[in-house]
PDB file of C-alpha atoms and ligand atoms in Angstrom:
ATOM      1  CA  MET A   1     191.754  59.261 233.066  1.00  0.00           C
ATOM      2  CA  ALA A   2     188.625  60.276 231.128  1.00  0.00           C
ATOM      3  CA  GLU A   3     190.842  61.465 228.289  1.00  0.00           C
ATOM      4  CA  LEU A   4     192.788  58.182 228.274  1.00  0.00           C
ATOM      5  CA  ARG A   5     189.498  56.305 228.020  1.00  0.00           C
ATOM      6  CA  ILE A   6     188.443  58.362 225.017  1.00  0.00           C
ATOM      7  CA  LEU A   7     191.746  57.514 223.300  1.00  0.00           C
ATOM      8  CA  ALA A   8     191.314  53.810 224.144  1.00  0.00           C
ATOM      9  CA  GLU A   9     187.808  53.936 222.657  1.00  0.00           C
ATOM     10  CA  LYS A  10     189.134  55.579 219.514  1.00  0.00           C
ATOM     11  CA  LEU A  11     191.728  52.813 219.038  1.00  0.00           C
ATOM     12  CA  ASP A  12     189.160  50.128 219.844  1.00  0.00           C
ATOM     13  CA  ALA A  13     186.766  51.536 217.240  1.00  0.00           C
ATOM     14  CA  ALA A  14     189.577  51.685 214.663  1.00  0.00           C
ATOM     15  CA  THR A  15     190.319  48.011 215.369  1.00  0.00           C
ATOM     16  CA  ARG A  16     186.704  46.931 215.074  1.00  0.00           C
ATOM     17  CA  ARG A  17     185.983  48.947 211.934  1.00  0.00           C
ATOM     18  CA  ALA A  18     189.363  48.109 210.373  1.00  0.00           C
ATOM     19  CA  CYS A  19     189.761  51.788 209.677  1.00  0.00           C
ATOM     20  CA  ALA A  20     193.079  53.613 210.263  1.00  0.00           C
ATOM     21  CA  ILE A  21     193.348  56.707 212.439  1.00  0.00           C
ATOM     22  CA  GLY A  22     196.003  59.421 212.893  1.00  0.00           C
ATOM     23  CA  GLN A  23     198.689  58.958 215.546  1.00  0.00           C
ATOM     24  CA  ILE A  24     197.424  60.002 218.945  1.00  0.00           C
ATOM     25  CA  THR A  25     200.719  61.779 219.637  1.00  0.00           C
ATOM     26  CA  ASN A  26     199.788  64.225 216.842  1.00  0.00           C
ATOM     27  CA  ASP A  27     197.171  65.592 219.253  1.00  0.00           C
ATOM     28  CA  PHE A  28     198.983  64.703 222.494  1.00  0.00           C
ATOM     29  CA  PRO A  29     202.717  64.994 221.775  1.00  0.00           C
ATOM     30  CA  ALA A  30     203.594  64.707 225.471  1.00  0.00           C
ATOM     31  CA  LEU A  31     201.803  61.360 225.955  1.00  0.00           C
ATOM     32  CA  THR A  32     204.023  59.358 228.317  1.00  0.00           C
ATOM     33  CA  ILE A  33     204.784  55.648 228.026  1.00  0.00           C
ATOM     34  CA  ASP A  34     202.988  55.065 231.341  1.00  0.00           C
ATOM     35  CA  ASP A  35     199.850  56.779 230.003  1.00  0.00           C
ATOM     36  CA  ALA A  36     200.188  54.756 226.803  1.00  0.00           C
ATOM     37  CA  TYR A  37     200.213  51.520 228.853  1.00  0.00           C
ATOM     38  CA  ARG A  38     197.115  52.810 230.701  1.00  0.00           C
ATOM     39  CA  ILE A  39     195.375  53.317 227.350  1.00  0.00           C
ATOM     40  CA  GLN A  40     196.440  49.800 226.318  1.00  0.00           C
ATOM     41  CA  LYS A  41     195.005  48.350 229.532  1.00  0.00           C
ATOM     42  CA  LEU A  42     191.702  50.218 229.052  1.00  0.00           C
ATOM     43  CA  GLY A  43     191.488  48.962 225.458  1.00  0.00           C
ATOM     44  CA  VAL A  44     192.071  45.358 226.521  1.00  0.00           C
ATOM     45  CA  ALA A  45     189.419  45.764 229.260  1.00  0.00           C
ATOM     46  CA  MET A  46     186.970  46.692 226.481  1.00  0.00           C
ATOM     47  CA  ARG A  47     187.791  43.392 224.760  1.00  0.00           C
ATOM     48  CA  VAL A  48     187.282  41.541 228.050  1.00  0.00           C
ATOM     49  CA  GLU A  49     183.864  43.224 228.391  1.00  0.00           C
ATOM     50  CA  ARG A  50     183.071  41.601 225.030  1.00  0.00           C
ATOM     51  CA  ASN A  51     183.958  38.226 226.555  1.00  0.00           C
ATOM     52  CA  GLU A  52     187.510  37.914 225.313  1.00  0.00           C
ATOM     53  CA  ARG A  53     189.989  36.396 227.744  1.00  0.00           C
ATOM     54  CA  VAL A  54     193.566  37.583 228.235  1.00  0.00           C
ATOM     55  CA  VAL A  55     195.837  34.584 227.582  1.00  0.00           C
ATOM     56  CA  GLY A  56     199.226  36.234 227.838  1.00  0.00           C
ATOM     57  CA  PHE A  57     201.530  38.885 226.458  1.00  0.00           C
ATOM     58  CA  LYS A  58     203.672  39.688 223.459  1.00  0.00           C
ATOM     59  CA  MET A  59     207.003  41.435 223.373  1.00  0.00           C
ATOM     60  CA  GLY A  60     207.675  43.797 220.494  1.00  0.00           C
ATOM     61  CA  LEU A  61     210.704  45.546 219.042  1.00  0.00           C
ATOM     62  CA  THR A  62     213.121  43.060 220.590  1.00  0.00           C
ATOM     63  CA  SER A  63     215.140  42.652 217.386  1.00  0.00           C
ATOM     64  CA  ARG A  64     217.248  45.171 215.481  1.00  0.00           C
ATOM     65  CA  ALA A  65     215.460  44.199 212.267  1.00  0.00           C
ATOM     66  CA  LYS A  66     212.130  45.310 213.750  1.00  0.00           C
ATOM     67  CA  MET A  67     213.526  48.406 215.425  1.00  0.00           C
ATOM     68  CA  ALA A  68     215.028  49.519 212.115  1.00  0.00           C
ATOM     69  CA  GLN A  69     211.869  48.674 210.159  1.00  0.00           C
ATOM     70  CA  MET A  70     209.587  50.604 212.536  1.00  0.00           C
ATOM     71  CA  GLY A  71     211.980  53.416 213.503  1.00  0.00           C
ATOM     72  CA  VAL A  72     211.412  52.740 217.202  1.00  0.00           C
ATOM     73  CA  SER A  73     214.188  51.483 219.447  1.00  0.00           C
ATOM     74  CA  GLU A  74     212.944  50.096 222.753  1.00  0.00           C
ATOM     75  CA  PRO A  75     211.222  46.831 223.603  1.00  0.00           C
ATOM     76  CA  VAL A  76     207.539  47.121 224.466  1.00  0.00           C
ATOM     77  CA  TYR A  77     204.819  44.678 225.398  1.00  0.00           C
ATOM     78  CA  GLY A  78     201.189  44.113 224.523  1.00  0.00           C
ATOM     79  CA  ARG A  79     198.453  41.759 225.643  1.00  0.00           C
ATOM     80  CA  LEU A  80     197.068  38.717 223.831  1.00  0.00           C
ATOM     81  CA  THR A  81     193.490  37.506 224.054  1.00  0.00           C
ATOM     82  CA  ASP A  82     191.943  34.166 223.094  1.00  0.00           C
ATOM     83  CA  ALA A  83     190.081  35.834 220.216  1.00  0.00           C
ATOM     84  CA  MET A  84     193.418  36.703 218.583  1.00  0.00           C
ATOM     85  CA  GLN A  85     194.555  33.079 218.356  1.00  0.00           C
ATOM     86  CA  VAL A  86     194.320  31.327 215.007  1.00  0.00           C
ATOM     87  CA  PRO A  87     195.013  27.568 214.855  1.00  0.00           C
ATOM     88  CA  SER A  88     198.086  26.533 212.887  1.00  0.00           C
ATOM     89  CA  GLY A  89     197.000  25.825 209.301  1.00  0.00           C
ATOM     90  CA  GLY A  90     193.936  28.018 209.866  1.00  0.00           C
ATOM     91  CA  HIS A  91     193.002  31.201 208.071  1.00  0.00           C
ATOM     92  CA  ILE A  92     192.356  34.879 208.572  1.00  0.00           C
ATOM     93  CA  ARG A  93     190.427  37.275 206.369  1.00  0.00           C
ATOM     94  CA  ALA A  94     192.720  40.124 205.332  1.00  0.00           C
ATOM     95  CA  GLY A  95     189.664  42.335 204.870  1.00  0.00           C
ATOM     96  CA  ALA A  96     188.961  42.195 208.602  1.00  0.00           C
ATOM     97  CA  PHE A  97     192.146  44.198 209.176  1.00  0.00           C
ATOM     98  CA  ILE A  98     193.639  47.502 208.036  1.00  0.00           C
ATOM     99  CA  HIS A  99     197.084  46.567 206.658  1.00  0.00           C
ATOM    100  CA  PRO A 100     198.062  43.242 208.203  1.00  0.00           C
ATOM    101  CA  ARG A 101     201.617  41.959 208.289  1.00  0.00           C
ATOM    102  CA  VAL A 102     203.134  38.732 209.549  1.00  0.00           C
ATOM    103  CA  GLU A 103     206.369  37.990 211.391  1.00  0.00           C
ATOM    104  CA  PRO A 104     208.104  34.814 212.587  1.00  0.00           C
ATOM    105  CA  GLU A 105     208.417  34.444 216.336  1.00  0.00           C
ATOM    106  CA  ILE A 106     209.048  31.989 219.150  1.00  0.00           C
ATOM    107  CA  ALA A 107     206.540  31.706 221.998  1.00  0.00           C
ATOM    108  CA  VAL A 108     206.920  30.361 225.503  1.00  0.00           C
ATOM    109  CA  VAL A 109     204.224  29.043 227.824  1.00  0.00           C
ATOM    110  CA  LEU A 110     204.882  29.694 231.492  1.00  0.00           C
ATOM    111  CA  LYS A 111     204.476  27.287 234.374  1.00  0.00           C
ATOM    112  CA  ARG A 112     205.233  29.918 237.026  1.00  0.00           C
ATOM    113  CA  ARG A 113     204.422  33.514 237.821  1.00  0.00           C
ATOM    114  CA  LEU A 114     207.269  35.813 236.854  1.00  0.00           C
ATOM    115  CA  VAL A 115     207.452  39.465 237.817  1.00  0.00           C
ATOM    116  CA  GLY A 116     210.067  42.173 238.307  1.00  0.00           C
ATOM    117  CA  SER A 117     213.774  41.509 238.304  1.00  0.00           C
ATOM    118  CA  VAL A 118     214.469  37.847 237.527  1.00  0.00           C
ATOM    119  CA  THR A 119     217.680  35.936 236.798  1.00  0.00           C
ATOM    120  CA  PRO A 120     218.195  33.901 233.609  1.00  0.00           C
ATOM    121  CA  PHE A 121     217.951  30.798 235.801  1.00  0.00           C
ATOM    122  CA  GLN A 122     214.561  31.863 237.233  1.00  0.00           C
ATOM    123  CA  ALA A 123     213.321  32.780 233.742  1.00  0.00           C
ATOM    124  CA  ALA A 124     214.372  29.402 232.277  1.00  0.00           C
ATOM    125  CA  ALA A 125     212.826  27.541 235.226  1.00  0.00           C
ATOM    126  CA  ALA A 126     209.482  29.275 234.584  1.00  0.00           C
ATOM    127  CA  ILE A 127     209.178  27.955 231.007  1.00  0.00           C
ATOM    128  CA  GLU A 128     206.783  25.063 230.527  1.00  0.00           C
ATOM    129  CA  ALA A 129     207.151  24.827 226.748  1.00  0.00           C
ATOM    130  CA  VAL A 130     208.459  26.597 223.662  1.00  0.00           C
ATOM    131  CA  ALA A 131     206.612  26.830 220.337  1.00  0.00           C
ATOM    132  CA  PRO A 132     207.257  28.282 216.901  1.00  0.00           C
ATOM    133  CA  ALA A 133     204.825  31.105 216.230  1.00  0.00           C
ATOM    134  CA  LEU A 134     203.552  33.583 213.691  1.00  0.00           C
ATOM    135  CA  GLU A 135     202.373  36.963 214.802  1.00  0.00           C
ATOM    136  CA  ILE A 136     199.929  38.951 212.707  1.00  0.00           C
ATOM    137  CA  ILE A 137     200.298  42.648 213.412  1.00  0.00           C
ATOM    138  CA  ASP A 138     198.035  45.458 212.236  1.00  0.00           C
ATOM    139  CA  SER A 139     198.782  49.001 213.336  1.00  0.00           C
ATOM    140  CA  ARG A 140     195.641  51.020 213.808  1.00  0.00           C
ATOM    141  CA  TYR A 141     197.628  54.059 212.637  1.00  0.00           C
ATOM    142  CA  ARG A 142     197.655  55.341 209.084  1.00  0.00           C
ATOM    143  CA  ASP A 143     200.639  54.123 207.017  1.00  0.00           C
ATOM    144  CA  PHE A 144     201.775  51.855 209.904  1.00  0.00           C
ATOM    145  CA  LYS A 145     203.617  54.903 211.369  1.00  0.00           C
ATOM    146  CA  PHE A 146     203.890  55.541 215.090  1.00  0.00           C
ATOM    147  CA  THR A 147     206.022  56.695 218.011  1.00  0.00           C
ATOM    148  CA  LEU A 148     206.780  54.450 220.990  1.00  0.00           C
ATOM    149  CA  SER A 149     203.826  55.875 222.975  1.00  0.00           C
ATOM    150  CA  ASP A 150     201.474  55.463 219.997  1.00  0.00           C
ATOM    151  CA  VAL A 151     202.337  51.801 219.493  1.00  0.00           C
ATOM    152  CA  VAL A 152     202.101  50.968 223.204  1.00  0.00           C
ATOM    153  CA  ALA A 153     198.634  52.568 223.377  1.00  0.00           C
ATOM    154  CA  ASP A 154     197.680  50.512 220.303  1.00  0.00           C
ATOM    155  CA  ASN A 155     198.488  47.274 222.161  1.00  0.00           C
ATOM    156  CA  THR A 156     201.749  47.101 220.147  1.00  0.00           C
ATOM    157  CA  SER A 157     199.800  46.396 216.924  1.00  0.00           C
ATOM    158  CA  ALA A 158     198.595  43.025 218.316  1.00  0.00           C
ATOM    159  CA  CYS A 159     196.035  41.495 216.003  1.00  0.00           C
ATOM    160  CA  GLY A 160     196.517  37.728 215.782  1.00  0.00           C
ATOM    161  CA  PHE A 161     198.902  34.914 216.598  1.00  0.00           C
ATOM    162  CA  VAL A 162     199.415  31.298 215.584  1.00  0.00           C
ATOM    163  CA  LEU A 163     201.232  28.756 217.759  1.00  0.00           C
ATOM    164  CA  GLY A 164     202.903  25.636 216.388  1.00  0.00           C
ATOM    165  CA  SER A 165     203.383  22.419 218.382  1.00  0.00           C
ATOM    166  CA  PRO A 166     204.773  23.108 221.841  1.00  0.00           C
ATOM    167  CA  GLN A 167     208.079  21.479 222.731  1.00  0.00           C
ATOM    168  CA  PRO A 168     209.787  21.079 226.075  1.00  0.00           C
ATOM    169  CA  TYR A 169     212.165  23.946 226.788  1.00  0.00           C
ATOM    170  CA  ARG A 170     215.736  23.204 225.788  1.00  0.00           C
ATOM    171  CA  GLU A 171     218.710  25.300 226.760  1.00  0.00           C
ATOM    172  CA  GLN A 172     219.753  25.573 223.115  1.00  0.00           C
ATOM    173  CA  ILE A 173     217.113  28.009 221.867  1.00  0.00           C
ATOM    174  CA  CYS A 174     219.659  30.809 221.606  1.00  0.00           C
ATOM    175  CA  ASN A 175     220.744  30.380 217.979  1.00  0.00           C
ATOM    176  CA  LEU A 176     218.073  28.597 215.967  1.00  0.00           C
ATOM    177  CA  GLY A 177     217.640  29.247 212.262  1.00  0.00           C
ATOM    178  CA  VAL A 178     214.241  30.712 211.376  1.00  0.00           C
ATOM    179  CA  VAL A 179     212.729  30.980 207.900  1.00  0.00           C
ATOM    180  CA  LEU A 180     209.502  32.699 206.891  1.00  0.00           C
ATOM    181  CA  THR A 181     208.061  31.602 203.564  1.00  0.00           C
ATOM    182  CA  ILE A 182     205.126  33.047 201.662  1.00  0.00           C
ATOM    183  CA  ASN A 183     203.660  30.743 199.024  1.00  0.00           C
ATOM    184  CA  GLY A 184     206.784  28.613 199.317  1.00  0.00           C
ATOM    185  CA  ARG A 185     209.246  31.448 198.686  1.00  0.00           C
ATOM    186  CA  VAL A 186     211.653  32.553 201.382  1.00  0.00           C
ATOM    187  CA  ALA A 187     210.538  36.018 202.463  1.00  0.00           C
ATOM    188  CA  GLN A 188     212.678  36.424 205.598  1.00  0.00           C
ATOM    189  CA  ALA A 189     215.384  34.422 207.330  1.00  0.00           C
ATOM    190  CA  GLY A 190     217.172  34.950 210.620  1.00  0.00           C
ATOM    191  CA  SER A 191     218.277  33.468 213.904  1.00  0.00           C
ATOM    192  CA  SER A 192     216.602  33.358 217.305  1.00  0.00           C
ATOM    193  CA  ALA A 193     219.719  35.170 218.567  1.00  0.00           C
ATOM    194  CA  ALA A 194     218.182  38.277 216.957  1.00  0.00           C
ATOM    195  CA  ILE A 195     215.837  38.457 219.962  1.00  0.00           C
ATOM    196  CA  LEU A 196     217.853  40.748 222.257  1.00  0.00           C
ATOM    197  CA  GLY A 197     220.904  38.530 221.675  1.00  0.00           C
ATOM    198  CA  HIS A 198     219.170  35.587 223.412  1.00  0.00           C
ATOM    199  CA  PRO A 199     215.418  34.784 223.498  1.00  0.00           C
ATOM    200  CA  LEU A 200     215.544  34.318 227.269  1.00  0.00           C
ATOM    201  CA  ARG A 201     216.387  38.018 227.591  1.00  0.00           C
ATOM    202  CA  SER A 202     213.007  38.860 226.108  1.00  0.00           C
ATOM    203  CA  LEU A 203     211.283  36.898 228.865  1.00  0.00           C
ATOM    204  CA  ILE A 204     213.421  38.623 231.505  1.00  0.00           C
ATOM    205  CA  GLU A 205     212.627  42.002 229.945  1.00  0.00           C
ATOM    206  CA  ALA A 206     208.894  41.156 229.824  1.00  0.00           C
ATOM    207  CA  ALA A 207     208.897  40.356 233.563  1.00  0.00           C
ATOM    208  CA  ARG A 208     210.602  43.694 234.238  1.00  0.00           C
ATOM    209  CA  LEU A 209     208.368  45.774 231.952  1.00  0.00           C
ATOM    210  CA  VAL A 210     205.031  44.372 233.155  1.00  0.00           C
ATOM    211  CA  ALA A 211     206.074  44.984 236.775  1.00  0.00           C
ATOM    212  CA  LEU A 212     206.542  48.691 235.975  1.00  0.00           C
ATOM    213  CA  GLN A 213     202.815  48.760 235.146  1.00  0.00           C
ATOM    214  CA  ASP A 214     201.791  46.769 238.257  1.00  0.00           C
ATOM    215  CA  ASP A 215     201.244  43.674 236.186  1.00  0.00           C
ATOM    216  CA  ALA A 216     202.771  40.173 236.158  1.00  0.00           C
ATOM    217  CA  LEU A 217     203.378  37.224 233.869  1.00  0.00           C
ATOM    218  CA  ASN A 218     201.273  34.394 235.241  1.00  0.00           C
ATOM    219  CA  GLU A 219     201.317  30.617 235.227  1.00  0.00           C
ATOM    220  CA  GLY A 220     199.741  29.401 231.987  1.00  0.00           C
ATOM    221  CA  ASP A 221     200.448  32.640 230.100  1.00  0.00           C
ATOM    222  CA  VAL A 222     201.676  32.576 226.517  1.00  0.00           C
ATOM    223  CA  LEU A 223     204.432  35.070 225.722  1.00  0.00           C
ATOM    224  CA  LEU A 224     205.509  35.883 222.186  1.00  0.00           C
ATOM    225  CA  LEU A 225     209.169  36.842 222.448  1.00  0.00           C
ATOM    226  CA  GLY A 226     209.203  39.281 219.514  1.00  0.00           C
ATOM    227  CA  ALA A 227     209.822  39.095 215.793  1.00  0.00           C
ATOM    228  CA  ILE A 228     213.119  37.588 214.682  1.00  0.00           C
ATOM    229  CA  THR A 229     213.053  39.330 211.293  1.00  0.00           C
ATOM    230  CA  ALA A 230     211.274  42.299 209.727  1.00  0.00           C
ATOM    231  CA  SER A 231     207.562  41.742 209.072  1.00  0.00           C
ATOM    232  CA  GLU A 232     206.015  40.986 205.677  1.00  0.00           C
ATOM    233  CA  VAL A 233     202.828  42.417 204.189  1.00  0.00           C
ATOM    234  CA  ILE A 234     200.126  39.773 203.675  1.00  0.00           C
ATOM    235  CA  SER A 235     197.169  39.762 201.298  1.00  0.00           C
ATOM    236  CA  PRO A 236     194.483  37.306 200.168  1.00  0.00           C
ATOM    237  CA  GLY A 237     196.008  34.190 198.620  1.00  0.00           C
ATOM    238  CA  CYS A 238     199.099  34.154 200.845  1.00  0.00           C
ATOM    239  CA  TRP A 239     200.077  30.888 202.490  1.00  0.00           C
ATOM    240  CA  VAL A 240     202.520  31.785 205.214  1.00  0.00           C
ATOM    241  CA  GLN A 241     204.784  29.349 206.973  1.00  0.00           C
ATOM    242  CA  ALA A 242     207.495  29.783 209.606  1.00  0.00           C
ATOM    243  CA  ARG A 243     210.054  27.118 210.334  1.00  0.00           C
ATOM    244  CA  VAL A 244     212.206  27.234 213.417  1.00  0.00           C
ATOM    245  CA  GLN A 245     215.170  24.852 213.393  1.00  0.00           C
ATOM    246  CA  GLY A 246     214.343  21.648 215.248  1.00  0.00           C
ATOM    247  CA  MET A 247     210.633  22.422 215.568  1.00  0.00           C
ATOM    248  CA  ASP A 248     207.536  21.660 213.475  1.00  0.00           C
ATOM    249  CA  GLY A 249     206.342  24.315 211.052  1.00  0.00           C
ATOM    250  CA  VAL A 250     203.544  26.763 211.841  1.00  0.00           C
ATOM    251  CA  SER A 251     201.327  28.108 209.084  1.00  0.00           C
ATOM    252  CA  LEU A 252     198.508  30.443 208.171  1.00  0.00           C
ATOM    253  CA  ASN A 253     196.302  31.005 205.128  1.00  0.00           C
ATOM    254  CA  VAL A 254     195.182  34.485 204.211  1.00  0.00           C
ATOM    255  CA  GLN A 255     191.832  34.881 202.485  1.00  0.00           C
TER     256      GLN A 255
HETATM  257  C1  OOG B 301     204.970  46.912 216.650  1.00  0.00           C
HETATM  258  C2  OOG B 301     204.973  45.537 217.202  1.00  0.00           C
HETATM  259  C3  OOG B 301     206.318  44.885 217.079  1.00  0.00           C
HETATM  260  C4  OOG B 301     207.571  42.693 217.219  1.00  0.00           C
HETATM  261  O1  OOG B 301     207.520  41.468 217.274  1.00  0.00           O
HETATM  262  O2  OOG B 301     208.649  43.300 217.140  1.00  0.00           O
HETATM  263  C5  OOG B 301     206.284  43.422 217.273  1.00  0.00           C
HETATM  264  C6  OOG B 301     204.866  46.931 215.128  1.00  0.00           C
HETATM  265  O3  OOG B 301     205.843  46.610 214.464  1.00  0.00           O
HETATM  266  O4  OOG B 301     203.809  47.297 214.620  1.00  0.00           O
HETATM  267  O5  OOG B 301     205.284  42.787 217.441  1.00  0.00           O
HETATM  268 MG1   MG B 302     205.626  40.653 217.012  1.00  0.00          MG
END
């Protein structure tokens, strides 16, 4: 456990200094996924000690586009805190991060606790609202390169998120067109079906994965369901917008 704490501190320092580090699996090639989730939990506890509040979770690597882009092929989850949230139309300072990227997502807000094996019906019944979202990711590893254990320990590159206007959950979220523009130009386009074939599956998978680590999705939690397309590099001067069919846009300025 002491060793896991040291690794969590190393990742936390890299985050705060915006300074990349080598992959931890270079030194610990046998690092298990369970240990990686323990490191993640210790790192988030350090944020909580600094008065951040956990507001939910994010799923990662739930689309083929992301799996191919990152060379990792299993869904993972990370934790979101209030300090990571940026209001829609707000800004971030690229210099506060190492090599930030943005990706279009859909978020759900839960009205019920969800944990372990749940049916699609139970998952749908737990959704209070759906919102278009942008996720800002920033791997703490050099060159944005990692193994599955590395990225889990690094809180799945969580760095920031933007939520658009919440809408009541509709059954038809399974095949919505999604476009990511940067300075008005289409950078990525896809469909919500890219999320494990159906966005609801990401919620079901989140409930299963958190239970493996003795955790749960709770009432009021936000859950980002995972990027629909590959991510895009952002730099000062970028105005990023995601549009999900039938929903309002969600945007972010990069300074
Ligand atoms: C890992 C996080 C992936 C997503 O939506 O697929 C992720 C990364 O790509 O750095 O957030
Ligand atoms: Mg993401």
